[in-house]
Tab-separated table of N, CA and C in Angstrom:
chain	number	residue	atom	x	y	z
C	1	ILE	N	29.100	16.472	35.273
C	1	ILE	CA	29.419	17.288	34.117
C	1	ILE	C	28.984	16.529	32.874
C	2	VAL	N	28.207	17.187	32.042
C	2	VAL	CA	27.768	16.591	30.781
C	2	VAL	C	28.822	16.893	29.726
C	3	GLN	N	29.390	15.852	29.166
C	3	GLN	CA	30.421	16.017	28.157
C	3	GLN	C	29.834	16.179	26.757
C	4	GLU	N	28.740	15.453	26.483
C	4	GLU	CA	28.174	15.478	25.137
C	4	GLU	C	26.690	15.171	25.226
C	5	VAL	N	25.904	15.867	24.440
C	5	VAL	CA	24.478	15.615	24.362
C	5	VAL	C	24.158	15.315	22.907
C	6	SER	N	23.473	14.211	22.687
C	6	SER	CA	23.107	13.828	21.334
C	6	SER	C	21.602	13.614	21.284
C	7	CYS	N	20.945	14.306	20.387
C	7	CYS	CA	19.500	14.160	20.217
C	7	CYS	C	19.212	13.802	18.776
C	8	ASP	N	18.595	12.656	18.588
C	8	ASP	CA	18.194	12.269	17.243
C	8	ASP	C	16.970	13.070	16.844
C	9	GLU	N	16.874	13.353	15.561
C	9	GLU	CA	15.710	14.045	15.029
C	9	GLU	C	14.486	13.147	15.189
C	10	LYS	N	13.368	13.742	15.545
C	10	LYS	CA	12.131	12.991	15.695
C	10	LYS	C	11.778	12.376	14.355
C	11	LYS	N	11.526	11.095	14.335
C	11	LYS	CA	11.241	10.392	13.094
C	11	LYS	C	9.824	9.831	13.095
C	12	GLU	N	8.916	10.587	13.677
C	12	GLU	CA	7.503	10.235	13.670
C	12	GLU	C	6.769	11.329	12.914
C	13	HIS	N	5.969	10.924	11.944
C	13	HIS	CA	5.289	11.888	11.087
C	13	HIS	C	3.800	11.543	11.019
C	14	THR	N	2.990	12.555	10.728
C	14	THR	CA	1.560	12.381	10.516
C	14	THR	C	1.231	12.978	9.163
C	15	PHE	N	0.363	12.287	8.419
C	15	PHE	CA	0.076	12.696	7.049
C	15	PHE	C	-1.389	12.418	6.741
C	16	ASN	N	-2.071	13.398	6.149
C	16	ASN	CA	-3.461	13.242	5.722
C	16	ASN	C	-3.503	13.343	4.205
C	17	PRO	N	-3.605	12.193	3.501
C	17	PRO	CA	-3.589	12.216	2.036
C	17	PRO	C	-4.723	13.041	1.431
C	18	ASP	N	-5.875	13.107	2.104
C	18	ASP	CA	-7.016	13.842	1.563
C	18	ASP	C	-6.779	15.349	1.535
C	19	SER	N	-6.107	15.886	2.545
C	19	SER	CA	-5.916	17.334	2.590
C	19	SER	C	-4.514	17.783	2.179
C	20	GLU	N	-3.515	16.927	2.357
C	20	GLU	CA	-2.140	17.325	2.073
C	20	GLU	C	-1.641	16.860	0.710
C	21	GLY	N	-2.298	15.876	0.122
C	21	GLY	CA	-1.899	15.385	-1.193
C	21	GLY	C	-0.725	14.432	-1.177
C	22	ALA	N	0.399	14.849	-0.594
C	22	ALA	CA	1.594	14.002	-0.551
C	22	ALA	C	2.442	14.356	0.665
C	23	TRP	N	3.147	13.344	1.168
C	23	TRP	CA	4.043	13.501	2.314
C	23	TRP	C	5.469	13.601	1.797
C	24	SER	N	6.208	14.609	2.203
C	24	SER	CA	7.599	14.776	1.797
C	24	SER	C	8.470	13.761	2.524
C	25	ILE	N	9.157	12.938	1.768
C	25	ILE	CA	10.009	11.901	2.339
C	25	ILE	C	11.231	12.577	2.972
C	26	PRO	N	11.515	12.272	4.245
C	26	PRO	CA	12.598	12.965	4.962
C	26	PRO	C	13.992	12.388	4.700
C	27	TYR	N	14.468	12.526	3.454
C	27	TYR	CA	15.801	12.043	3.117
C	27	TYR	C	16.866	12.843	3.861
C	28	ASP	N	17.983	12.197	4.180
C	28	ASP	CA	19.162	12.876	4.718
C	28	ASP	C	19.863	13.521	3.529
C	29	ASN	N	19.903	14.838	3.491
C	29	ASN	CA	20.469	15.561	2.346
C	29	ASN	C	21.960	15.328	2.157
C	30	GLY	N	22.638	14.804	3.174
C	30	GLY	CA	24.064	14.546	3.066
C	30	GLY	C	24.390	13.164	2.519
C	31	LYS	N	23.353	12.389	2.198
C	31	LYS	CA	23.561	11.019	1.711
C	31	LYS	C	22.776	10.809	0.422
C	32	GLU	N	23.136	9.739	-0.297
C	32	GLU	CA	22.453	9.418	-1.551
C	32	GLU	C	21.464	8.274	-1.315
C	33	PRO	N	20.134	8.575	-1.300
C	33	PRO	CA	19.148	7.517	-1.079
C	33	PRO	C	19.032	6.620	-2.305
C	34	VAL	N	18.842	5.310	-2.037
C	34	VAL	CA	18.683	4.358	-3.146
C	34	VAL	C	17.337	3.640	-3.121
C	35	SER	N	16.680	3.583	-1.953
C	35	SER	CA	15.352	2.967	-1.922
C	35	SER	C	14.533	3.535	-0.770
C	36	PHE	N	13.215	3.435	-0.933
C	36	PHE	CA	12.264	3.902	0.061
C	36	PHE	C	11.179	2.851	0.170
C	37	ARG	N	10.864	2.439	1.434
C	37	ARG	CA	9.856	1.406	1.660
C	37	ARG	C	8.869	1.841	2.734
C	38	ILE	N	7.621	1.388	2.591
C	38	ILE	CA	6.581	1.562	3.596
C	38	ILE	C	6.121	0.178	4.021
C	39	ILE	N	6.039	-0.015	5.336
C	39	ILE	CA	5.659	-1.310	5.902
C	39	ILE	C	4.469	-1.082	6.820
C	40	ASP	N	3.424	-1.921	6.682
C	40	ASP	CA	2.252	-1.730	7.539
C	40	ASP	C	2.462	-2.366	8.912
C	41	ARG	N	1.472	-2.220	9.783
C	41	ARG	CA	1.597	-2.705	11.173
C	41	ARG	C	1.844	-4.200	11.271
C	42	SER	N	1.375	-4.954	10.285
C	42	SER	CA	1.560	-6.401	10.332
C	42	SER	C	2.933	-6.822	9.820
C	43	GLY	N	3.738	-5.858	9.361
C	43	GLY	CA	5.076	-6.168	8.861
C	43	GLY	C	5.117	-6.420	7.369
C	44	ARG	N	4.012	-6.188	6.689
C	44	ARG	CA	3.925	-6.432	5.246
C	44	ARG	C	4.384	-5.185	4.499
C	45	GLU	N	5.282	-5.369	3.554
C	45	GLU	CA	5.742	-4.252	2.737
C	45	GLU	C	4.624	-3.878	1.766
C	46	VAL	N	4.157	-2.641	1.841
C	46	VAL	CA	3.054	-2.207	0.984
C	46	VAL	C	3.512	-1.274	-0.133
C	47	TYR	N	4.692	-0.690	0.033
C	47	TYR	CA	5.212	0.207	-0.989
C	47	TYR	C	6.731	0.145	-0.989
C	48	LYS	N	7.303	0.046	-2.184
C	48	LYS	CA	8.755	0.080	-2.316
C	48	LYS	C	9.084	0.722	-3.654
C	49	THR	N	10.084	1.595	-3.635
C	49	THR	CA	10.520	2.222	-4.870
C	49	THR	C	12.024	2.447	-4.838
C	50	VAL	N	12.613	2.472	-6.012
C	50	VAL	CA	14.016	2.831	-6.172
C	50	VAL	C	14.074	4.353	-6.218
C	51	VAL	N	15.045	4.931	-5.545
C	51	VAL	CA	15.209	6.385	-5.520
C	51	VAL	C	16.370	6.740	-6.437
C	52	SER	N	16.129	7.700	-7.312
C	52	SER	CA	17.171	8.137	-8.230
C	52	SER	C	17.149	9.656	-8.295
C	53	GLY	N	18.265	10.288	-7.959
C	53	GLY	CA	18.352	11.739	-7.986
C	53	GLY	C	17.387	12.412	-7.029
C	54	GLY	N	17.072	11.737	-5.913
C	54	GLY	CA	16.153	12.309	-4.927
C	54	GLY	C	14.690	12.154	-5.279
C	55	GLU	N	14.387	11.437	-6.357
C	55	GLU	CA	12.996	11.200	-6.770
C	55	GLU	C	12.644	9.734	-6.590
C	56	PRO	N	11.498	9.418	-6.068
C	56	PRO	CA	10.434	10.346	-5.710
C	56	PRO	C	10.773	11.112	-4.434
C	57	SER	N	10.287	12.327	-4.348
C	57	SER	CA	10.535	13.150	-3.170
C	57	SER	C	9.363	13.125	-2.207
C	58	SER	N	8.267	12.489	-2.629
C	58	SER	CA	7.084	12.427	-1.774
C	58	SER	C	6.343	11.114	-1.987
C	59	TRP	N	5.412	10.835	-1.077
C	59	TRP	CA	4.595	9.626	-1.122
C	59	TRP	C	3.143	10.035	-0.925
C	60	THR	N	2.245	9.504	-1.735
C	60	THR	CA	0.836	9.891	-1.700
C	60	THR	C	-0.039	8.999	-0.831
C	61	GLY	N	0.544	7.970	-0.246
C	61	GLY	CA	-0.235	7.055	0.587
C	61	GLY	C	-0.707	5.829	-0.159
C	62	GLU	N	-0.280	5.671	-1.408
C	62	GLU	CA	-0.692	4.519	-2.203
C	62	GLU	C	0.303	3.377	-2.068
C	63	SER	N	-0.216	2.163	-2.259
C	63	SER	CA	0.636	0.978	-2.263
C	63	SER	C	1.195	0.784	-3.669
C	64	ASN	N	2.031	-0.234	-3.853
C	64	ASN	CA	2.571	-0.526	-5.177
C	64	ASN	C	1.489	-1.007	-6.139
C	65	THR	N	0.352	-1.444	-5.613
C	65	THR	CA	-0.746	-1.884	-6.479
C	65	THR	C	-1.664	-0.733	-6.860
C	66	GLY	N	-1.383	0.491	-6.369
C	66	GLY	CA	-2.183	1.654	-6.699
C	66	GLY	C	-3.334	1.905	-5.748
C	67	LEU	N	-3.509	1.039	-4.758
C	67	LEU	CA	-4.567	1.217	-3.777
C	67	LEU	C	-4.042	2.012	-2.592
C	68	THR	N	-4.927	2.686	-1.881
C	68	THR	CA	-4.531	3.390	-0.667
C	68	THR	C	-4.119	2.363	0.378
C	69	THR	N	-3.039	2.634	1.102
C	69	THR	CA	-2.541	1.683	2.092
C	69	THR	C	-3.431	1.600	3.323
C	70	GLY	N	-4.297	2.554	3.511
C	70	GLY	CA	-5.190	2.535	4.667
C	70	GLY	C	-4.691	3.451	5.763
C	71	LEU	N	-5.624	3.885	6.565
C	71	LEU	CA	-5.291	4.767	7.670
C	71	LEU	C	-4.525	4.019	8.738
C	72	GLY	N	-3.777	4.750	9.535
C	72	GLY	CA	-3.076	4.144	10.656
C	72	GLY	C	-1.575	4.273	10.571
C	73	TYR	N	-0.942	3.476	11.395
C	73	TYR	CA	0.495	3.520	11.646
C	73	TYR	C	1.246	2.691	10.605
C	74	HIS	N	2.277	3.287	10.003
C	74	HIS	CA	3.141	2.604	9.046
C	74	HIS	C	4.596	2.938	9.386
C	75	LEU	N	5.477	2.025	9.106
C	75	LEU	CA	6.913	2.260	9.261
C	75	LEU	C	7.486	2.624	7.904
C	76	TYR	N	8.541	3.426	7.903
C	76	TYR	CA	9.252	3.688	6.649
C	76	TYR	C	10.724	3.378	6.846
C	77	VAL	N	11.370	2.977	5.752
C	77	VAL	CA	12.808	2.712	5.746
C	77	VAL	C	13.389	3.375	4.504
C	78	ILE	N	14.403	4.186	4.716
C	78	ILE	CA	15.136	4.809	3.614
C	78	ILE	C	16.532	4.212	3.638
C	79	GLU	N	16.931	3.576	2.546
C	79	GLU	CA	18.260	2.987	2.464
C	79	GLU	C	19.140	3.886	1.601
C	80	TYR	N	20.400	4.037	2.031
C	80	TYR	CA	21.347	4.916	1.349
C	80	TYR	C	22.461	4.115	0.681
C	81	LYS	N	23.104	4.738	-0.279
C	81	LYS	CA	24.170	4.087	-1.047
C	81	LYS	C	25.311	3.605	-0.168
C	82	ASP	N	25.577	4.308	0.951
C	82	ASP	CA	26.684	3.924	1.834
C	82	ASP	C	26.338	2.745	2.748
C	83	GLY	N	25.135	2.168	2.592
C	83	GLY	CA	24.726	1.021	3.397
C	83	GLY	C	23.945	1.383	4.661
C	84	SER	N	23.885	2.653	5.006
C	84	SER	CA	23.129	3.078	6.188
C	84	SER	C	21.646	3.217	5.840
C	85	SER	N	20.831	3.380	6.869
C	85	SER	CA	19.399	3.561	6.639
C	85	SER	C	18.790	4.458	7.709
C	86	ASP	N	17.694	5.082	7.354
C	86	ASP	CA	16.886	5.852	8.293
C	86	ASP	C	15.568	5.138	8.435
C	87	LYS	N	15.080	5.046	9.671
C	87	LYS	CA	13.806	4.388	9.947
C	87	LYS	C	12.954	5.307	10.789
C	88	GLY	N	11.664	5.229	10.581
C	88	GLY	CA	10.745	6.035	11.348
C	88	GLY	C	9.329	5.575	11.110
C	89	SER	N	8.380	6.410	11.467
C	89	SER	CA	6.976	6.057	11.274
C	89	SER	C	6.216	7.213	10.643
C	90	VAL	N	5.164	6.853	9.934
C	90	VAL	CA	4.237	7.833	9.385
C	90	VAL	C	2.839	7.300	9.652
C	91	THR	N	2.008	8.131	10.267
C	91	THR	CA	0.642	7.747	10.571
C	91	THR	C	-0.273	8.457	9.590
C	92	LEU	N	-1.037	7.685	8.824
C	92	LEU	CA	-2.004	8.250	7.898
C	92	LEU	C	-3.298	8.489	8.640
C	93	ILE	N	-3.784	9.729	8.563
C	93	ILE	CA	-5.035	10.083	9.256
C	93	ILE	C	-6.081	10.548	8.264
């Protein structure tokens, strides 16, 4: 007998900056986000921003230096005011 089934939301995303313009950051609407980070495959943080009032709501694929982060697999981390975080991946194609 199955008492409980729990399925986490898929946290893998694909984004094409050339055709889509910007990727909508998947904030948890029930929490207050305070920061958003993008980390490349080597573990280097390439983008970090403070979130205020749900802004920024999207990411264009640029690093903090204004350069494109490059195609491929990146991790994202969203930190919330309550100390929790959401983690996932976004692949730039």
